[in-house]
Short mmCIF file of C-alpha atoms and ligand atoms in Angstrom, two decimals:
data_model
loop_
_atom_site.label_atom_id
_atom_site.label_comp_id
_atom_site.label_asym_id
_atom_site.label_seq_id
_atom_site.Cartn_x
_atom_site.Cartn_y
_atom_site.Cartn_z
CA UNK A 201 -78.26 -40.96 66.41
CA UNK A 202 -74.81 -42.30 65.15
CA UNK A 203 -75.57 -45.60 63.82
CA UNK A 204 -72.15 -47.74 62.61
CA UNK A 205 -72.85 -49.68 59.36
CA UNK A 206 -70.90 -52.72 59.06
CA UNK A 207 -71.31 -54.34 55.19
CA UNK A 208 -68.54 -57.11 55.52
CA UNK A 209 -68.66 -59.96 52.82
CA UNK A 210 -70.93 -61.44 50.23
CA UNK A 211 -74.21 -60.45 49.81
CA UNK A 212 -73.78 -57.93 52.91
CA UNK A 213 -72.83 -55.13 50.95
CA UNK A 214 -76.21 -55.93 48.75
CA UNK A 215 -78.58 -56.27 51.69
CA UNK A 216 -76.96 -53.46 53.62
CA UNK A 217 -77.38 -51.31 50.73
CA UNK A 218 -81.08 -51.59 50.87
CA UNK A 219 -81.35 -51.48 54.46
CA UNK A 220 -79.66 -47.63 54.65
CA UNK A 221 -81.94 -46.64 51.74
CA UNK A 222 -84.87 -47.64 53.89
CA UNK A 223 -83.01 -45.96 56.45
CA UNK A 224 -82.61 -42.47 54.83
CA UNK A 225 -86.09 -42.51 53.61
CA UNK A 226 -87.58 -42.28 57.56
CA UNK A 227 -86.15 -38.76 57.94
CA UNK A 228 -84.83 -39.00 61.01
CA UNK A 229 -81.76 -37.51 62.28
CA UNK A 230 -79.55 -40.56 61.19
CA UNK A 231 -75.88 -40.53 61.02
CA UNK A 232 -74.55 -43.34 59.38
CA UNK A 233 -70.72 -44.27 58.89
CA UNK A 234 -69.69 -47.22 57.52
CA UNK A 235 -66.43 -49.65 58.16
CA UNK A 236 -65.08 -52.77 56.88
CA UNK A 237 -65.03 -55.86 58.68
CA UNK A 238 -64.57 -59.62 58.56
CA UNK A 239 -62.71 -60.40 54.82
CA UNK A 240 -63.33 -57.19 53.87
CA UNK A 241 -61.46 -55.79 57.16
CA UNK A 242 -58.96 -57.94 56.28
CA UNK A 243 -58.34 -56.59 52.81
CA UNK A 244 -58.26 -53.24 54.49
CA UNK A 245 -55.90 -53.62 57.39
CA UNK A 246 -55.09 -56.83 58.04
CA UNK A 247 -57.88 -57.95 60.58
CA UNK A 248 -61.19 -59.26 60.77
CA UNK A 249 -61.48 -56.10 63.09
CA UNK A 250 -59.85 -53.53 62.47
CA UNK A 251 -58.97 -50.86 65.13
CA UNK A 252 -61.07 -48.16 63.38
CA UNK A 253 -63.50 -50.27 63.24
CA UNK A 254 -63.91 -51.22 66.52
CA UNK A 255 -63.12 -47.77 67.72
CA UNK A 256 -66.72 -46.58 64.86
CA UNK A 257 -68.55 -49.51 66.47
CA UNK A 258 -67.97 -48.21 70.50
CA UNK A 259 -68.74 -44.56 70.00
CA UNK A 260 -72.29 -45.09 68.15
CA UNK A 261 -75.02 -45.59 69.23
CA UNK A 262 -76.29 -48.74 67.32
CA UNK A 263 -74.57 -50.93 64.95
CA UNK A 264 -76.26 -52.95 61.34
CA UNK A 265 -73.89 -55.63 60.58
CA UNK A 266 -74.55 -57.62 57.65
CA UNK A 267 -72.84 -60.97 56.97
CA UNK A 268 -69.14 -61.90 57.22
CA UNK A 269 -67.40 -65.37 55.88
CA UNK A 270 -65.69 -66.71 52.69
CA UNK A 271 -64.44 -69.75 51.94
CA UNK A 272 -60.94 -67.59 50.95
CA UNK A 273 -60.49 -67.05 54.31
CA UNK A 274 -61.19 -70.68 55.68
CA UNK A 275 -57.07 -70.95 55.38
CA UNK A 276 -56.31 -68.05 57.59
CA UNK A 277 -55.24 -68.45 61.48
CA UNK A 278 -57.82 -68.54 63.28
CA UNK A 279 -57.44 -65.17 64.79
CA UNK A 280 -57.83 -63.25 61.16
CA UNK A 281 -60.70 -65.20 59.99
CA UNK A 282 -63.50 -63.61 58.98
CA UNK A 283 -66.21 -65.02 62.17
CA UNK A 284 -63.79 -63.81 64.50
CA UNK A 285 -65.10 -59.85 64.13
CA UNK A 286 -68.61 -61.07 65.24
CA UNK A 287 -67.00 -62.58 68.60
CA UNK A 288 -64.69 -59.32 69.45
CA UNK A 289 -67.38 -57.26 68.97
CA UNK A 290 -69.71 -59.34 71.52
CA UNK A 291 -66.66 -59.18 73.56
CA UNK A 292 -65.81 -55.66 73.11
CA UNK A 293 -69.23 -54.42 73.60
CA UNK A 294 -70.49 -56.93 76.67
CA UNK A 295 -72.96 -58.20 74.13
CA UNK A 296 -74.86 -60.24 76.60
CA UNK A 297 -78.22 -60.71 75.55
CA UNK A 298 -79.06 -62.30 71.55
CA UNK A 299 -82.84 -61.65 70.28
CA UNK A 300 -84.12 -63.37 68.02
CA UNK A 301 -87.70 -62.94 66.60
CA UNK A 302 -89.48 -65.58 64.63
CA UNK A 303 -92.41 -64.28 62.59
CA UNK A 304 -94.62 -65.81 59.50
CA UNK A 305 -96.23 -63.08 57.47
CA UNK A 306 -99.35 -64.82 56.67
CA UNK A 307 -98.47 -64.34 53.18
CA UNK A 308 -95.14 -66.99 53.41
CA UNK A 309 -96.96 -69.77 55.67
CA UNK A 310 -96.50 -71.73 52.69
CA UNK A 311 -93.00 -71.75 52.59
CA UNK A 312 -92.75 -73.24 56.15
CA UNK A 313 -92.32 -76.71 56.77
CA UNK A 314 -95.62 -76.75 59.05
CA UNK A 315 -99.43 -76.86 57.94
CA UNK A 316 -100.23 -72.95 57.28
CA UNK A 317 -103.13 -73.44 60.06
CA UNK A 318 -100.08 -73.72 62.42
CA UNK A 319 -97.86 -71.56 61.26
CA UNK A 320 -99.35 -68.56 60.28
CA UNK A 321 -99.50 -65.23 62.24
CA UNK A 322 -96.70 -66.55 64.67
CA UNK A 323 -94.87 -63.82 66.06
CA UNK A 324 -92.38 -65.05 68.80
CA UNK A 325 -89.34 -63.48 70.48
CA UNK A 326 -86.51 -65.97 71.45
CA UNK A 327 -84.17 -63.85 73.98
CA UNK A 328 -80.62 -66.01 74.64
CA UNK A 329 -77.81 -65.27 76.75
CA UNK A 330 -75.31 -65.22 74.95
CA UNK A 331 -71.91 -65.36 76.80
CA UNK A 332 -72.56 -67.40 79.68
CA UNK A 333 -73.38 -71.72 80.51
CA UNK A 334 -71.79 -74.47 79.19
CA UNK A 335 -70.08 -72.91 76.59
CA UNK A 336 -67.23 -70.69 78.12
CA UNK A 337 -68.11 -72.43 81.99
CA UNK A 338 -64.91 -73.82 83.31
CA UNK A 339 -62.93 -75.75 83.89
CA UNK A 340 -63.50 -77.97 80.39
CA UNK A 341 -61.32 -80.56 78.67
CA UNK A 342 -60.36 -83.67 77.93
CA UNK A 343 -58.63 -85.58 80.45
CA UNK A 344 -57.60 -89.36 81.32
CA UNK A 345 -60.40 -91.28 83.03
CA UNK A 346 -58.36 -94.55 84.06
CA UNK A 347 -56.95 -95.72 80.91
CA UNK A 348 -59.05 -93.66 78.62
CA UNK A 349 -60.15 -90.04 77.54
CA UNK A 350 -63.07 -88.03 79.06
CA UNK A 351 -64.15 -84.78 77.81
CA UNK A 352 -65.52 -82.02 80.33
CA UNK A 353 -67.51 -79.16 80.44
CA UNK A 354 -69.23 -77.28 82.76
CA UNK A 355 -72.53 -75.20 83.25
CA UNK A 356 -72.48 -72.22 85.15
CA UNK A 357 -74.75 -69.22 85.94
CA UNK A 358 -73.99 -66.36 88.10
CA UNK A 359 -77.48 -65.15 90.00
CA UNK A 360 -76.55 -61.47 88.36
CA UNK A 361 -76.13 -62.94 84.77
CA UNK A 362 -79.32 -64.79 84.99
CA UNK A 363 -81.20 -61.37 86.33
CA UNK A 364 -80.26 -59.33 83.77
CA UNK A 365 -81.08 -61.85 80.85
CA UNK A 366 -84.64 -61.84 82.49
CA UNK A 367 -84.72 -58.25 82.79
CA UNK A 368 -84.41 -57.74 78.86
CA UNK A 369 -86.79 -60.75 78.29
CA UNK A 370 -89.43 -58.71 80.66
CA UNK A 371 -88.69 -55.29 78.73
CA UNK A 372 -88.98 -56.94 75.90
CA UNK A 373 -92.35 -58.81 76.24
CA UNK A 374 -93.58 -54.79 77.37
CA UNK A 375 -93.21 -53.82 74.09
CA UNK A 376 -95.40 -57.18 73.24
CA UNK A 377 -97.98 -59.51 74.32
CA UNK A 378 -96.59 -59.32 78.25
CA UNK A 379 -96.55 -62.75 78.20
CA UNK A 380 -92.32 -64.92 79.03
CA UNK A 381 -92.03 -68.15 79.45
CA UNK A 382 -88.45 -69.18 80.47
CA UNK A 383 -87.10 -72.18 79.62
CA UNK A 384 -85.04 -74.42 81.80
CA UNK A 385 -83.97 -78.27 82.75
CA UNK A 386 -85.08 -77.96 86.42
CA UNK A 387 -85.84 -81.07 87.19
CA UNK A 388 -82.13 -82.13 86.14
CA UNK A 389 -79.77 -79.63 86.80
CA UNK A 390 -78.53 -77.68 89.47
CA UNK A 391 -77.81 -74.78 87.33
CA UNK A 392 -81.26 -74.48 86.27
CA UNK A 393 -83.07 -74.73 89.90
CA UNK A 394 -81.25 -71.43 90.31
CA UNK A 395 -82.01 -69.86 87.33
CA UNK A 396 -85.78 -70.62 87.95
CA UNK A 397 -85.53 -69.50 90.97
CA UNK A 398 -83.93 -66.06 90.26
CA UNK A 399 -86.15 -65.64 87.18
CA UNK A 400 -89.38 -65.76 89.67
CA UNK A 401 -87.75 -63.36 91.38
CA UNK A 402 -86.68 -60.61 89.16
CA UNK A 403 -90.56 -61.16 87.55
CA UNK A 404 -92.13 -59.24 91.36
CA UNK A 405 -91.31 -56.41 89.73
CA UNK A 406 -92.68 -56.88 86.43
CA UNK A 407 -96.47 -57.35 87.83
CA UNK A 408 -97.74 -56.28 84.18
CA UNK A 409 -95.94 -59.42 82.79
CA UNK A 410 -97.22 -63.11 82.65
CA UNK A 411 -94.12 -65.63 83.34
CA UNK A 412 -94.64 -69.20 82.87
CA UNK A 413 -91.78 -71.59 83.07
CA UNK A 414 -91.40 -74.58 80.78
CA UNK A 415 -89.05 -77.77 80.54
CA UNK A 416 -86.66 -77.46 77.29
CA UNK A 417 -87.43 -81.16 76.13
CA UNK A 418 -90.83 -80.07 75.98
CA UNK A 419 -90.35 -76.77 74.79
CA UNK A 420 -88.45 -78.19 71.65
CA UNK A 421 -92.04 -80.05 71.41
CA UNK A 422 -94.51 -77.44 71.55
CA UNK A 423 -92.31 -75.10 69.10
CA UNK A 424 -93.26 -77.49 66.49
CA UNK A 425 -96.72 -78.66 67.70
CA UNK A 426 -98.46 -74.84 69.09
CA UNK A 427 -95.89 -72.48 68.19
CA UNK A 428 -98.69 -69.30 68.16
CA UNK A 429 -98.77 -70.20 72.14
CA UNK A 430 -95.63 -68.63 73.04
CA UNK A 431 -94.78 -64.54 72.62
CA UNK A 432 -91.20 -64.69 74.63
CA UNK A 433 -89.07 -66.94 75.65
CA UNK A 434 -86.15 -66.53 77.53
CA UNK A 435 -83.11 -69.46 78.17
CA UNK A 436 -79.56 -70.09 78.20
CA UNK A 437 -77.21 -70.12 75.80
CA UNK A 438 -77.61 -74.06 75.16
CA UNK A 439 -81.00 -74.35 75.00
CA UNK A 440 -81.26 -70.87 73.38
CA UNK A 441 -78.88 -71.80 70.49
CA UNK A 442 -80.82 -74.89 69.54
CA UNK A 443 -84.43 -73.75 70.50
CA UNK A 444 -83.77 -70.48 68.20
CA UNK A 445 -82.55 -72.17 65.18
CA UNK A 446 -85.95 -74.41 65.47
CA UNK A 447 -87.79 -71.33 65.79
CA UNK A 448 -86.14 -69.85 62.67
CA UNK A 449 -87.22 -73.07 60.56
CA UNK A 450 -90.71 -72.46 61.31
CA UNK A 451 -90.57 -69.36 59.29
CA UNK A 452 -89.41 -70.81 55.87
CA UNK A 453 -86.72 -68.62 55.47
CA UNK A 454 -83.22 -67.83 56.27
CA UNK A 455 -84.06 -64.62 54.14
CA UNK A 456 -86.51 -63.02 56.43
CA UNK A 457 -85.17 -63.40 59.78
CA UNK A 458 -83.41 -60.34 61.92
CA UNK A 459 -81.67 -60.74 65.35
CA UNK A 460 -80.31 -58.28 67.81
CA UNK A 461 -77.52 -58.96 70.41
CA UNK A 462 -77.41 -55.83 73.18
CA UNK A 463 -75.61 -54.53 76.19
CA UNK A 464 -76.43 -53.40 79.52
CA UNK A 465 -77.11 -49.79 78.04
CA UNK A 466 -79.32 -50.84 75.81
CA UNK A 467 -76.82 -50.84 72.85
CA UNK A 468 -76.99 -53.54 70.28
CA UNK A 469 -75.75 -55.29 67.14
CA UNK A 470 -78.22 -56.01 64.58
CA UNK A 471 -77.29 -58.58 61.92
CA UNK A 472 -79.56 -60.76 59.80
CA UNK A 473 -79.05 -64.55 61.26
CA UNK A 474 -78.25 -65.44 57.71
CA UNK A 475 -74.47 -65.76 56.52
CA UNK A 476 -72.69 -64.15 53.43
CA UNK A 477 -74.46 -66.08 51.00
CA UNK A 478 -71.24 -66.56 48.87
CA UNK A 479 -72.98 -68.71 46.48
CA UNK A 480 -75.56 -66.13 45.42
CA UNK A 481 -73.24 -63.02 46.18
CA UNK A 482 -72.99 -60.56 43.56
CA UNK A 483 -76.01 -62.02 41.55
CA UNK A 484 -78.29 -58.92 43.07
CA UNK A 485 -80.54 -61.95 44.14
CA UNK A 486 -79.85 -61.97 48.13
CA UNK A 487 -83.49 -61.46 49.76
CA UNK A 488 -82.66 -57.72 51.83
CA UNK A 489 -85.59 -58.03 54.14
CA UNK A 490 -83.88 -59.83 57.14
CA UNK A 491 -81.46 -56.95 57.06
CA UNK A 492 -84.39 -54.28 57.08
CA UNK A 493 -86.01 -56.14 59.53
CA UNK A 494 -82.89 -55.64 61.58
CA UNK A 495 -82.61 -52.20 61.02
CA UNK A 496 -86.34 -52.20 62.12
CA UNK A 497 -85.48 -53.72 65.72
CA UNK A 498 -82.24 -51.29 66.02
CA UNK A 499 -85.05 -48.50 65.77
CA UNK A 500 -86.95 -50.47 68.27
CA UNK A 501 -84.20 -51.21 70.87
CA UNK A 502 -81.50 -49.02 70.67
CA UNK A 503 -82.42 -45.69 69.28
CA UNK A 504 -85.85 -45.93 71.09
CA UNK A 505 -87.93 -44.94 67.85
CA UNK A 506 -90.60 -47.55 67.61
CA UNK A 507 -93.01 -45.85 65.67
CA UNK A 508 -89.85 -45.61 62.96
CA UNK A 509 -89.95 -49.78 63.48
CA UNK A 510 -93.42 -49.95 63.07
CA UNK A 511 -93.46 -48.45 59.59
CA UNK A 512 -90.28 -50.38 58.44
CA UNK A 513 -92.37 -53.74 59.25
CA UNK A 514 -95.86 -52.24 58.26
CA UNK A 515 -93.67 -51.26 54.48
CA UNK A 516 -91.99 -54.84 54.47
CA UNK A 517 -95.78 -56.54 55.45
CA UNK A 518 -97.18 -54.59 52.31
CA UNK A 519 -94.75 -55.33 49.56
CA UNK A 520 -95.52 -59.05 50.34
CA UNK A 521 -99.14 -58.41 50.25
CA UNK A 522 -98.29 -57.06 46.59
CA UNK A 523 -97.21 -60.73 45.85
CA UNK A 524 -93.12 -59.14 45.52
CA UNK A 525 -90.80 -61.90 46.19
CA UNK A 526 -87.12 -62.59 46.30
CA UNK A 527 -85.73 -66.53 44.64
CA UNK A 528 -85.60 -67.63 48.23
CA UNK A 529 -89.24 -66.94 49.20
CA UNK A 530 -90.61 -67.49 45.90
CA UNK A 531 -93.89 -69.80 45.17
CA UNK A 532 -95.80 -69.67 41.74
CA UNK A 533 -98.09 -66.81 41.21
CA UNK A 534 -96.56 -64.33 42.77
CA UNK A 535 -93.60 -61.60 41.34
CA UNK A 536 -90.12 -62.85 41.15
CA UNK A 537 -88.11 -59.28 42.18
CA UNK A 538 -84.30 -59.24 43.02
CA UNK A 539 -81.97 -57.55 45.89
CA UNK A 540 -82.35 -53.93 44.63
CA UNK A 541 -86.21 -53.98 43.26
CA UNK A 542 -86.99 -55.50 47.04
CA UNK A 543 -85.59 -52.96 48.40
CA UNK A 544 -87.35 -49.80 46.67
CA UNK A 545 -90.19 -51.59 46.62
CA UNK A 546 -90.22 -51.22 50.46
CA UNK A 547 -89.01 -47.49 50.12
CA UNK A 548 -92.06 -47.12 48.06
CA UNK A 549 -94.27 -48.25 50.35
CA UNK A 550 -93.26 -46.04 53.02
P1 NAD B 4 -75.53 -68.82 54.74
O1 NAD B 4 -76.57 -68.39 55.70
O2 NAD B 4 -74.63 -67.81 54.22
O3 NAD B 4 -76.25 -69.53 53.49
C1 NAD B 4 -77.06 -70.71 53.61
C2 NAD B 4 -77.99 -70.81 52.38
O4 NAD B 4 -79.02 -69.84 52.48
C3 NAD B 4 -77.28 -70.53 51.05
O5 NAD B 4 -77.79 -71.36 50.05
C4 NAD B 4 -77.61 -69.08 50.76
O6 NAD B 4 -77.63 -68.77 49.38
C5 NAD B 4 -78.99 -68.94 51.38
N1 NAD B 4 -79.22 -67.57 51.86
C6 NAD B 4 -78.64 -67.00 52.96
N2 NAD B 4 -79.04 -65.73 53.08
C7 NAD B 4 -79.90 -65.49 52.05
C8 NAD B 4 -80.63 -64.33 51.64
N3 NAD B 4 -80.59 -63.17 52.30
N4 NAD B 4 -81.39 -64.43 50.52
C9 NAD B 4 -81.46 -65.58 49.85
N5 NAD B 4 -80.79 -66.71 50.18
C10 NAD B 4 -80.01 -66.66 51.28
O7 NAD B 4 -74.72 -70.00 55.45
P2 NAD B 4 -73.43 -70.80 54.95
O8 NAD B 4 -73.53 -71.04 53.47
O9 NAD B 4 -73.33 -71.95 55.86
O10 NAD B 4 -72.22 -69.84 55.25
C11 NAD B 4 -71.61 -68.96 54.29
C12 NAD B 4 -70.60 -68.08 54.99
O11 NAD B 4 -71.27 -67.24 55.93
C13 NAD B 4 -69.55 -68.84 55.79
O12 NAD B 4 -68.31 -68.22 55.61
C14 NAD B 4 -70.03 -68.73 57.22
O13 NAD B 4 -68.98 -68.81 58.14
C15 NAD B 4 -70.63 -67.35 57.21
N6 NAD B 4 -71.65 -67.09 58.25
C16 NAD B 4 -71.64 -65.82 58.77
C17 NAD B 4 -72.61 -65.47 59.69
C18 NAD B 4 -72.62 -64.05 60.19
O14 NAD B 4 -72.01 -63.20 59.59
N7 NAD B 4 -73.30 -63.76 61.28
C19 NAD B 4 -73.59 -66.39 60.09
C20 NAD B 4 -73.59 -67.66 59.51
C21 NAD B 4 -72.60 -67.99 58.58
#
């Protein structure tokens, strides 16, 4: 199992660091090659991307990205900042369908903005699409309306892209409670009616798995008021890319969250949703769990080893039973540990 490691900037070197040691420590037949990217690609050749790179990323079999971005960069054209390796790899790689789980180990309800009673145990899946609607429908623009300027978009969804979005959501919730609940405007849009409509279909031939639909006003609701009722949901890109940043807040931290983005073939990128942290970079501070928490779901989704993801989470559930904590999850009473210590703490307990 090739598996490219992408470090990029800030603290992604740090948290990538621990993630490959937690790696290596499963014993399984792991290759792992790493390549620069984002500033770092820069530095090396010139691009955000560079050829090799991209060339590492298409042959393996996986890929654990860690953070890219740095406000050095900000002054760059547009096509050599940093950001711009995340969207050529989507593109590159037909990236179609993000992931994002939201979990609260019951040991960090606390840190969430919700009463612990709500919060804790939640364990949701958020599956977006992720290169379709609103944001690259055309045509879009800004045009004259009779004197003055009107800006356009539009929302579109092909019957296939809408299928295979449901398709992971449905494989997904198999490896989970069984239970989607897709998330929609229907009683507004056009787009939506269809994408309700070809969601109830593809679900005939998932008779194992409970689909519910819900209305995304109200879904933005219940996220905050019974978040423990949903396992996955599965939207747009609009209402994904708001609905999954809620979901992350109920967690508490930016620190602990992984996400996946994957291909038809089952490929995927695994990054943590955080950024490069450049105001804690280099202070061996960075909390490394959202990173091994990706490498966790690459086990899971790509490389089809889920007993290998079980253990990474059962190892990362443990160390915060032992009260270990990074700055960013830290509450009083409990050990203040930093990037590295995290990180062989959770070697340790596997
Ligand atoms: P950020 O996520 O990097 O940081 C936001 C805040 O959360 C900061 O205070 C940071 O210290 C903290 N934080 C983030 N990750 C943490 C961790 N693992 N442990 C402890 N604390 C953590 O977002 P930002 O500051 O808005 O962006 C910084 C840079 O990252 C920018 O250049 C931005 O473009 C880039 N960015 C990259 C990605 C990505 O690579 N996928 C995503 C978001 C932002």
């Amino acid at each position: 199992m090739r598996v490219a490691i992408l470090p990029g900037d800030g603290i992604g070197p740090e948290i990538i660091a621990q993630a490959t040691k937690v790696l290596r420590t499963l014993g399984l037949p792991l290759e792992l090659e790493t390549a620069p990217v984002g500033g770092a690609g820069y530095e090396a050749a010139g691009d955000p991307l560079p050829a090799k790179t991209l060339a590492l990323a298409k042959e393996a079999d996986a890929i654990l990205f860690g953070a890219v971005g740095d406000a050095r960069y900000d002054k760059l054209e547009r096509a050599k900042r940093p950001e711009q390796a995340i969207l050529g790899l989507r593109k590159a790689l037909g990236l179609f369908a993000n992931l994002r789980p939201a979990r609260v180990h019951a040991e960090l309800a606390a840190a969430s903005a919700l009463k612990p009673e709500v919060e804790a145990g939640l364990d949701i899946l958020i599956v977006r699409e992720l290169t379709g609607d609103i944001y690259f429908g055309e045509p879009k623009g800004v045009r004259d309306a009779g004197g003055e300027r009107e800006g356009f978009d539009t929302m579109r969804y092909r019957e296939s892209e809408i299928g295979r979005i449901a398709r992971v959501a449905f494989e997904a919730a198999r490896k989970r409670a069984r239970r989607v609940c897709s998330v929609d405007k229907a009683n507004v849009l056009e787009t939506s009616q269809l994408w309700r409509e070809v969601v109830s279909a593809e679900a005939a031939k998932y008779p194992d798995i409970e689909l519910s639909h819900m209305y995304v006003d109200n879904c933005a609701m219940q996220l905050v008021r019974n978040p423990k009722q949903f396992d996955v949901i599965v939207t747009g890109n609009l209402f994904g890319d708001i609905l999954s940043d809620e979901a992350s807040m109920l967690t508490g931290s930016i620190g602990m969250l992984p996400s996946a983005a994957l291909n038809e073939s089952g490929k995927g990128l695994y990054e943590p949703i955080h950024g490069s942290a450049p105001d804690i970079a280099g202070r061996g501070v960075a909390n490394p769990l959202a990173t091994i928490l990706s490498a966790a779901m690459m086990l899971r989704y790509s490389l089809r080893t889920p007993q290998a993801a079980e253990r990474i989470e059962g190892a990362v559930a443990r160390v915060l039973q032992d009260g270990l904590r990074t700055a960013d999850i830290y509450t009083a009473g409990m050990r203040k540990v930093g990037t590295e210590q995290m990180g062989d703490a959770v070697v340790a307990a596997l």
